[in-house]
PDB file of C-alpha atoms in Angstrom:
ATOM      1  CA  ALA A 436       7.124  -7.300 -12.219  1.00 74.00           C
ATOM      2  CA  GLN A 437       7.884  -4.731  -9.587  1.00 85.00           C
ATOM      3  CA  LYS A 438       9.652  -5.571  -6.380  1.00 93.00           C
ATOM      4  CA  VAL A 439      10.773  -3.634  -3.330  1.00 96.00           C
ATOM      5  CA  THR A 440      13.287  -5.062  -0.895  1.00 97.00           C
ATOM      6  CA  GLN A 441      13.957  -3.764   2.570  1.00 97.00           C
ATOM      7  CA  ALA A 442      16.710  -6.040   3.748  1.00 94.00           C
ATOM      8  CA  GLN A 443      16.690  -4.801   7.336  1.00 97.00           C
ATOM      9  CA  THR A 444      13.855  -6.488   9.177  1.00 96.00           C
ATOM     10  CA  GLU A 445      14.553  -4.804  12.496  1.00 97.00           C
ATOM     11  CA  ILE A 446      16.858  -2.040  13.644  1.00 98.00           C
ATOM     12  CA  SER A 447      17.451  -1.000  17.220  1.00 97.00           C
ATOM     13  CA  VAL A 448      19.252   2.225  18.121  1.00 97.00           C
ATOM     14  CA  VAL A 449      19.713   4.471  21.101  1.00 97.00           C
ATOM     15  CA  GLU A 450      18.227   7.941  21.070  1.00 97.00           C
ATOM     16  CA  LYS A 451      20.288  10.585  19.213  1.00 97.00           C
ATOM     17  CA  GLU A 452      21.950   8.019  16.985  1.00 97.00           C
ATOM     18  CA  ASP A 453      21.637   8.379  13.240  1.00 98.00           C
ATOM     19  CA  VAL A 454      20.004   5.490  11.433  1.00 98.00           C
ATOM     20  CA  THR A 455      19.658   4.600   7.762  1.00 98.00           C
ATOM     21  CA  LEU A 456      16.907   2.396   6.396  1.00 98.00           C
ATOM     22  CA  ASP A 457      17.731   0.718   3.109  1.00 98.00           C
ATOM     23  CA  CYS A 458      15.402   0.238   0.167  1.00 98.00           C
ATOM     24  CA  VAL A 459      16.205  -1.417  -3.145  1.00 98.00           C
ATOM     25  CA  TYR A 460      13.675  -1.695  -5.934  1.00 97.00           C
ATOM     26  CA  GLU A 461      13.166  -3.424  -9.258  1.00 95.00           C
ATOM     27  CA  THR A 462      11.020  -2.189 -12.109  1.00 91.00           C
ATOM     28  CA  ARG A 463      10.969  -2.247 -15.889  1.00 88.00           C
ATOM     29  CA  ASP A 464       9.172   1.073 -16.049  1.00 85.00           C
ATOM     30  CA  THR A 465      11.132   4.187 -16.938  1.00 85.00           C
ATOM     31  CA  THR A 466       8.625   6.383 -15.163  1.00 85.00           C
ATOM     32  CA  TYR A 467       7.855   5.494 -11.592  1.00 89.00           C
ATOM     33  CA  TYR A 468       7.505   6.947  -8.132  1.00 90.00           C
ATOM     34  CA  LEU A 469       9.082   5.926  -4.864  1.00 93.00           C
ATOM     35  CA  PHE A 470       7.558   6.509  -1.461  1.00 93.00           C
ATOM     36  CA  TRP A 471       8.328   6.139   2.188  1.00 96.00           C
ATOM     37  CA  TYR A 472       5.553   5.613   4.727  1.00 94.00           C
ATOM     38  CA  LYS A 473       5.701   5.386   8.509  1.00 96.00           C
ATOM     39  CA  GLN A 474       3.387   3.053  10.445  1.00 95.00           C
ATOM     40  CA  PRO A 475       3.402   3.764  14.197  1.00 94.00           C
ATOM     41  CA  PRO A 476       2.038   1.181  16.666  1.00 90.00           C
ATOM     42  CA  SER A 477      -1.445   2.648  16.292  1.00 88.00           C
ATOM     43  CA  GLY A 478      -1.509   1.281  12.748  1.00 89.00           C
ATOM     44  CA  GLU A 479      -2.163   4.229  10.487  1.00 89.00           C
ATOM     45  CA  LEU A 480       0.150   4.869   7.577  1.00 91.00           C
ATOM     46  CA  VAL A 481       1.786   8.270   7.458  1.00 90.00           C
ATOM     47  CA  PHE A 482       3.102   9.563   4.148  1.00 89.00           C
ATOM     48  CA  LEU A 483       6.690  10.831   4.397  1.00 93.00           C
ATOM     49  CA  ILE A 484       7.972  11.437   0.889  1.00 91.00           C
ATOM     50  CA  ARG A 485       7.388  10.863  -2.817  1.00 89.00           C
ATOM     51  CA  ARG A 486      10.166  10.931  -5.399  1.00 90.00           C
ATOM     52  CA  ASN A 487       9.778  10.525  -9.147  1.00 87.00           C
ATOM     53  CA  SER A 488      12.225   8.553 -11.239  1.00 89.00           C
ATOM     54  CA  PHE A 489      13.587  11.609 -13.026  1.00 88.00           C
ATOM     55  CA  ASP A 490      14.535  13.499  -9.915  1.00 85.00           C
ATOM     56  CA  GLU A 491      17.675  12.163  -8.285  1.00 84.00           C
ATOM     57  CA  GLN A 492      18.248  15.115  -6.017  1.00 84.00           C
ATOM     58  CA  ASN A 493      18.565  14.198  -2.395  1.00 86.00           C
ATOM     59  CA  GLU A 494      15.998  15.667  -0.086  1.00 87.00           C
ATOM     60  CA  ILE A 495      16.138  16.806   3.488  1.00 89.00           C
ATOM     61  CA  SER A 496      13.178  17.533   5.716  1.00 90.00           C
ATOM     62  CA  GLY A 497      14.150  18.323   9.262  1.00 94.00           C
ATOM     63  CA  ARG A 498      15.810  15.240  10.719  1.00 96.00           C
ATOM     64  CA  TYR A 499      14.792  13.141   7.728  1.00 96.00           C
ATOM     65  CA  SER A 500      16.792  12.799   4.545  1.00 95.00           C
ATOM     66  CA  TRP A 501      16.512  10.593   1.502  1.00 95.00           C
ATOM     67  CA  ASN A 502      19.150   9.414  -0.936  1.00 95.00           C
ATOM     68  CA  PHE A 503      17.889   8.279  -4.339  1.00 95.00           C
ATOM     69  CA  GLN A 504      20.432   6.552  -6.566  1.00 94.00           C
ATOM     70  CA  LYS A 505      19.028   5.299  -9.829  1.00 93.00           C
ATOM     71  CA  SER A 506      22.303   3.581 -10.730  1.00 93.00           C
ATOM     72  CA  THR A 507      21.910   1.207  -7.812  1.00 95.00           C
ATOM     73  CA  SER A 508      18.074   1.261  -7.736  1.00 95.00           C
ATOM     74  CA  SER A 509      18.139   2.400  -4.147  1.00 96.00           C
ATOM     75  CA  PHE A 510      16.111   4.911  -2.178  1.00 96.00           C
ATOM     76  CA  ASN A 511      17.527   5.020   1.336  1.00 97.00           C
ATOM     77  CA  PHE A 512      16.087   6.922   4.262  1.00 97.00           C
ATOM     78  CA  THR A 513      18.164   8.434   7.051  1.00 97.00           C
ATOM     79  CA  ILE A 514      16.919   9.726  10.373  1.00 97.00           C
ATOM     80  CA  THR A 515      19.394  12.018  12.079  1.00 97.00           C
ATOM     81  CA  ALA A 516      19.477  12.263  15.871  1.00 97.00           C
ATOM     82  CA  SER A 517      16.758   9.662  16.285  1.00 97.00           C
ATOM     83  CA  GLN A 518      14.068  10.070  18.928  1.00 97.00           C
ATOM     84  CA  VAL A 519      11.849   7.592  20.742  1.00 97.00           C
ATOM     85  CA  VAL A 520       8.863   8.896  18.757  1.00 96.00           C
ATOM     86  CA  ASP A 521      10.548   7.670  15.592  1.00 97.00           C
ATOM     87  CA  SER A 522       9.893   4.093  16.689  1.00 97.00           C
ATOM     88  CA  ALA A 523       7.631   2.591  14.054  1.00 97.00           C
ATOM     89  CA  VAL A 524       7.570   0.345  11.023  1.00 97.00           C
ATOM     90  CA  TYR A 525       8.821   2.096   7.914  1.00 98.00           C
ATOM     91  CA  PHE A 526       7.740   1.015   4.467  1.00 97.00           C
ATOM     92  CA  CYS A 527       9.331   1.816   1.156  1.00 97.00           C
ATOM     93  CA  ALA A 528       6.980   1.572  -1.820  1.00 95.00           C
ATOM     94  CA  LEU A 529       7.117   1.757  -5.590  1.00 93.00           C
ATOM     95  CA  SER A 530       4.346   2.938  -7.860  1.00 88.00           C
ATOM     96  CA  GLU A 531       3.967   2.152 -11.507  1.00 76.00           C
ATOM     97  CA  GLN A 532       2.441   4.997 -13.438  1.00 68.00           C
ATOM     98  CA  ARG A 533       1.080   3.414 -16.544  1.00 62.00           C
ATOM     99  CA  LEU A 534      -1.821   5.117 -18.178  1.00 55.00           C
ATOM    100  CA  TYR A 535      -4.808   2.983 -19.028  1.00 52.00           C
ATOM    101  CA  GLY A 536      -7.275   4.819 -21.209  1.00 47.00           C
ATOM    102  CA  GLY A 537      -6.025   8.104 -19.837  1.00 45.00           C
ATOM    103  CA  THR A 538      -6.387   7.091 -16.219  1.00 48.00           C
ATOM    104  CA  SER A 539      -3.318   6.520 -14.083  1.00 49.00           C
ATOM    105  CA  TYR A 540      -3.156   3.135 -12.447  1.00 61.00           C
ATOM    106  CA  GLY A 541      -0.786   3.990  -9.636  1.00 73.00           C
ATOM    107  CA  LYS A 542      -0.607   0.628  -7.944  1.00 80.00           C
ATOM    108  CA  LEU A 543       1.753   0.591  -4.960  1.00 87.00           C
ATOM    109  CA  THR A 544       4.123  -2.256  -4.262  1.00 91.00           C
ATOM    110  CA  PHE A 545       5.387  -2.244  -0.692  1.00 94.00           C
ATOM    111  CA  GLY A 546       8.586  -3.575   0.764  1.00 96.00           C
ATOM    112  CA  GLN A 547       8.432  -5.857   3.780  1.00 96.00           C
ATOM    113  CA  GLY A 548       8.996  -2.997   6.151  1.00 97.00           C
ATOM    114  CA  THR A 549      11.713  -2.223   8.691  1.00 97.00           C
ATOM    115  CA  ILE A 550      10.837  -2.164  12.374  1.00 97.00           C
ATOM    116  CA  LEU A 551      12.757   0.677  13.967  1.00 98.00           C
ATOM    117  CA  THR A 552      13.038   0.801  17.733  1.00 97.00           C
ATOM    118  CA  VAL A 553      14.642   3.833  19.327  1.00 97.00           C
ATOM    119  CA  HIS A 554      15.570   3.324  22.968  1.00 97.00           C
ATOM    120  CA  PRO A 555      15.813   6.222  25.420  1.00 95.00           C
TER     121      PRO A 555
ATOM    122  CA  GLY B1307      -5.615  18.255   4.089  1.00 67.00           C
ATOM    123  CA  ALA B1308      -5.969  14.850   2.386  1.00 78.00           C
ATOM    124  CA  VAL B1309      -7.727  13.098   5.238  1.00 88.00           C
ATOM    125  CA  VAL B1310      -9.083   9.605   4.773  1.00 92.00           C
ATOM    126  CA  SER B1311     -11.507   8.259   7.340  1.00 94.00           C
ATOM    127  CA  GLN B1312     -12.006   4.539   7.790  1.00 96.00           C
ATOM    128  CA  HIS B1313     -14.800   3.060   9.864  1.00 96.00           C
ATOM    129  CA  PRO B1314     -15.058   1.047  12.010  1.00 96.00           C
ATOM    130  CA  SER B1315     -11.606   0.945  13.520  1.00 95.00           C
ATOM    131  CA  ARG B1316     -12.192  -2.406  15.153  1.00 96.00           C
ATOM    132  CA  VAL B1317     -14.670  -5.200  14.642  1.00 96.00           C
ATOM    133  CA  ILE B1318     -15.092  -8.417  16.583  1.00 96.00           C
ATOM    134  CA  CYS B1319     -17.796 -10.746  15.345  1.00 94.00           C
ATOM    135  CA  LYS B1320     -18.843 -14.347  15.012  1.00 95.00           C
ATOM    136  CA  SER B1321     -17.938 -16.600  12.144  1.00 96.00           C
ATOM    137  CA  GLY B1322     -20.443 -16.369   9.299  1.00 95.00           C
ATOM    138  CA  THR B1323     -21.164 -12.677   9.789  1.00 95.00           C
ATOM    139  CA  SER B1324     -20.737 -10.203   6.944  1.00 96.00           C
ATOM    140  CA  VAL B1325     -18.777  -7.089   7.813  1.00 97.00           C
ATOM    141  CA  LYS B1326     -18.804  -3.773   5.966  1.00 97.00           C
ATOM    142  CA  ILE B1327     -15.892  -1.344   6.179  1.00 97.00           C
ATOM    143  CA  GLU B1328     -16.218   2.222   4.940  1.00 97.00           C
ATOM    144  CA  CYS B1329     -13.490   4.400   3.508  1.00 96.00           C
ATOM    145  CA  ARG B1330     -14.176   8.100   3.035  1.00 95.00           C
ATOM    146  CA  SER B1331     -12.059  10.912   1.688  1.00 92.00           C
ATOM    147  CA  LEU B1332     -13.060  13.850   3.859  1.00 92.00           C
ATOM    148  CA  ASP B1333     -11.573  16.872   2.160  1.00 88.00           C
ATOM    149  CA  PHE B1334     -10.907  15.752  -1.386  1.00 87.00           C
ATOM    150  CA  GLN B1335     -12.498  13.748  -4.166  1.00 88.00           C
ATOM    151  CA  ALA B1336     -10.969  10.406  -4.985  1.00 86.00           C
ATOM    152  CA  THR B1337     -11.454   8.694  -8.318  1.00 81.00           C
ATOM    153  CA  THR B1338      -9.453   5.737  -7.146  1.00 86.00           C
ATOM    154  CA  MET B1339      -9.377   4.000  -3.793  1.00 91.00           C
ATOM    155  CA  PHE B1340      -7.287   1.014  -2.856  1.00 92.00           C
ATOM    156  CA  TRP B1341      -7.913  -1.762  -0.339  1.00 95.00           C
ATOM    157  CA  TYR B1342      -5.025  -3.485   1.420  1.00 95.00           C
ATOM    158  CA  ARG B1343      -4.717  -6.312   3.878  1.00 96.00           C
ATOM    159  CA  GLN B1344      -1.953  -6.600   6.441  1.00 95.00           C
ATOM    160  CA  PHE B1345      -1.194  -9.635   8.578  1.00 91.00           C
ATOM    161  CA  PRO B1346       0.737  -9.150  11.842  1.00 87.00           C
ATOM    162  CA  LYS B1347       4.329  -8.116  11.273  1.00 86.00           C
ATOM    163  CA  GLN B1348       3.910  -8.315   7.538  1.00 90.00           C
ATOM    164  CA  SER B1349       3.682  -5.860   4.696  1.00 93.00           C
ATOM    165  CA  LEU B1350       0.594  -4.455   3.050  1.00 93.00           C
ATOM    166  CA  MET B1351      -0.831  -6.562   0.273  1.00 93.00           C
ATOM    167  CA  LEU B1352      -3.066  -4.895  -2.277  1.00 92.00           C
ATOM    168  CA  MET B1353      -6.401  -6.626  -2.529  1.00 94.00           C
ATOM    169  CA  ALA B1354      -8.206  -4.507  -5.083  1.00 93.00           C
ATOM    170  CA  THR B1355      -8.368  -1.163  -6.804  1.00 90.00           C
ATOM    171  CA  SER B1356     -11.682   0.604  -6.653  1.00 87.00           C
ATOM    172  CA  ASN B1357     -12.701   3.129  -9.282  1.00 83.00           C
ATOM    173  CA  GLU B1358     -15.737   5.324  -8.888  1.00 81.00           C
ATOM    174  CA  GLY B1359     -18.611   4.171 -11.047  1.00 80.00           C
ATOM    175  CA  SER B1360     -16.981   0.988 -12.299  1.00 82.00           C
ATOM    176  CA  LYS B1361     -16.182  -2.515 -11.116  1.00 85.00           C
ATOM    177  CA  ALA B1362     -13.215  -3.005  -8.850  1.00 89.00           C
ATOM    178  CA  THR B1363     -10.051  -4.627 -10.138  1.00 89.00           C
ATOM    179  CA  TYR B1364      -8.997  -7.494  -7.899  1.00 93.00           C
ATOM    180  CA  GLU B1365      -5.467  -8.768  -7.436  1.00 91.00           C
ATOM    181  CA  GLN B1366      -4.657 -12.343  -8.244  1.00 91.00           C
ATOM    182  CA  GLY B1367      -5.794 -14.716  -5.537  1.00 93.00           C
ATOM    183  CA  VAL B1368      -8.363 -12.362  -4.009  1.00 95.00           C
ATOM    184  CA  GLU B1369     -11.903 -13.725  -4.142  1.00 94.00           C
ATOM    185  CA  LYS B1370     -14.194 -11.061  -5.522  1.00 92.00           C
ATOM    186  CA  ASP B1371     -17.291 -12.803  -4.166  1.00 94.00           C
ATOM    187  CA  LYS B1372     -15.741 -12.890  -0.725  1.00 96.00           C
ATOM    188  CA  PHE B1373     -14.558  -9.296  -0.662  1.00 96.00           C
ATOM    189  CA  LEU B1374     -17.224  -7.107  -2.232  1.00 96.00           C
ATOM    190  CA  ILE B1375     -16.143  -3.599  -3.116  1.00 94.00           C
ATOM    191  CA  ASN B1376     -18.432  -0.721  -3.972  1.00 90.00           C
ATOM    192  CA  HIS B1377     -17.239   2.754  -4.927  1.00 88.00           C
ATOM    193  CA  ALA B1378     -20.505   4.617  -5.127  1.00 82.00           C
ATOM    194  CA  SER B1379     -19.203   8.167  -5.043  1.00 89.00           C
ATOM    195  CA  LEU B1380     -16.023  10.190  -5.310  1.00 88.00           C
ATOM    196  CA  THR B1381     -15.685  10.199  -1.532  1.00 92.00           C
ATOM    197  CA  LEU B1382     -16.812   6.739  -0.456  1.00 93.00           C
ATOM    198  CA  SER B1383     -15.725   3.170  -1.060  1.00 94.00           C
ATOM    199  CA  THR B1384     -16.887   0.166   0.952  1.00 95.00           C
ATOM    200  CA  LEU B1385     -15.406  -3.276   1.457  1.00 97.00           C
ATOM    201  CA  THR B1386     -17.750  -6.026   2.597  1.00 97.00           C
ATOM    202  CA  VAL B1387     -16.242  -9.239   3.897  1.00 97.00           C
ATOM    203  CA  THR B1388     -19.012 -11.737   3.279  1.00 96.00           C
ATOM    204  CA  SER B1389     -19.566 -14.717   5.586  1.00 95.00           C
ATOM    205  CA  ALA B1390     -16.347 -13.977   7.411  1.00 95.00           C
ATOM    206  CA  HIS B1391     -14.319 -16.793   8.942  1.00 95.00           C
ATOM    207  CA  PRO B1392     -11.380 -16.749  11.371  1.00 95.00           C
ATOM    208  CA  GLU B1393      -8.865 -16.803   8.511  1.00 94.00           C
ATOM    209  CA  ASP B1394     -10.274 -13.452   7.375  1.00 95.00           C
ATOM    210  CA  SER B1395      -9.089 -11.864  10.608  1.00 96.00           C
ATOM    211  CA  SER B1396      -6.606  -9.191   9.635  1.00 96.00           C
ATOM    212  CA  PHE B1397      -5.895  -5.479   9.485  1.00 96.00           C
ATOM    213  CA  TYR B1398      -7.613  -3.891   6.490  1.00 97.00           C
ATOM    214  CA  ILE B1399      -6.457  -0.486   5.262  1.00 96.00           C
ATOM    215  CA  CYS B1400      -7.883   1.698   2.545  1.00 95.00           C
ATOM    216  CA  SER B1401      -6.206   4.504   0.672  1.00 93.00           C
ATOM    217  CA  ALA B1402      -7.361   7.182  -1.694  1.00 91.00           C
ATOM    218  CA  ARG B1403      -5.754   9.306  -4.336  1.00 85.00           C
ATOM    219  CA  ALA B1404      -7.053  12.767  -5.147  1.00 79.00           C
ATOM    220  CA  LEU B1405      -8.983  13.320  -8.363  1.00 69.00           C
ATOM    221  CA  ASP B1406      -6.655  16.071  -9.522  1.00 64.00           C
ATOM    222  CA  SER B1407      -3.487  14.227  -8.593  1.00 64.00           C
ATOM    223  CA  LEU B1408      -2.882  11.460 -11.074  1.00 61.00           C
ATOM    224  CA  PHE B1409       0.620  10.789  -9.806  1.00 65.00           C
ATOM    225  CA  GLY B1410       0.171  11.938  -6.250  1.00 71.00           C
ATOM    226  CA  PRO B1411       0.634   9.899  -3.103  1.00 78.00           C
ATOM    227  CA  GLN B1412      -2.022   7.637  -1.720  1.00 84.00           C
ATOM    228  CA  HIS B1413      -3.465   8.829   1.566  1.00 88.00           C
ATOM    229  CA  PHE B1414      -4.316   6.082   3.980  1.00 91.00           C
ATOM    230  CA  GLY B1415      -7.111   5.547   6.448  1.00 93.00           C
ATOM    231  CA  ASP B1416      -6.367   4.457   9.998  1.00 92.00           C
ATOM    232  CA  GLY B1417      -7.246   0.859   9.242  1.00 95.00           C
ATOM    233  CA  THR B1418      -9.805  -1.618  10.537  1.00 96.00           C
ATOM    234  CA  ARG B1419      -8.777  -4.464  12.765  1.00 96.00           C
ATOM    235  CA  LEU B1420     -11.118  -7.368  12.036  1.00 96.00           C
ATOM    236  CA  SER B1421     -11.301 -10.298  14.421  1.00 96.00           C
ATOM    237  CA  ILE B1422     -13.548 -13.231  13.588  1.00 95.00           C
ATOM    238  CA  LEU B1423     -14.295 -15.604  16.453  1.00 94.00           C
TER     239      LEU B1423
END
């Protein structure tokens, strides 16, 4: 069974601080995808990144960066120079990619989420 | 691109009412749509996977007669909460994956906040 653990329930930082959100996953699949989503107070889920299990290169997008380490089954997310607008709940998710009759299943398993509060 | 529209955004109704929630992919075709439920300060729990033209696949513990799902076209899936009761009050979110993107990300609607009095 798949499992995603976000050990940090809540994080509080002051604006301009760097913050790292941890994500550890469990899966028996050799092919899988990892995601990060942002859920602001308004409730919608915003897609941030997708990473497949064969690509361990770190990625940077503006103030966001992701560190994928297969050896430790971790996919951590760092926000550099945090801003108040970054305040939200962040979810890490894992997708199995088994093919059933030629159709991808793609079920997402979410972590519990980390509530990030950035104070001015 | 990849916009998913969910309607209504908020529903308040009396116990015993049936409520229908629509999920539309506006600028892409979606073979598969997913329905999630989220309680306050909790994670998203998958309720069912909806495939166009076939019966939905429900997760363990989700009553299929209570939560009716119809995926009539490549751009529309509906979730009907039948005879809703206060314990059905929750935030319901749909997502869709593009037809030509077997391993692509799911794109989420804005969610529907359901309150049963």
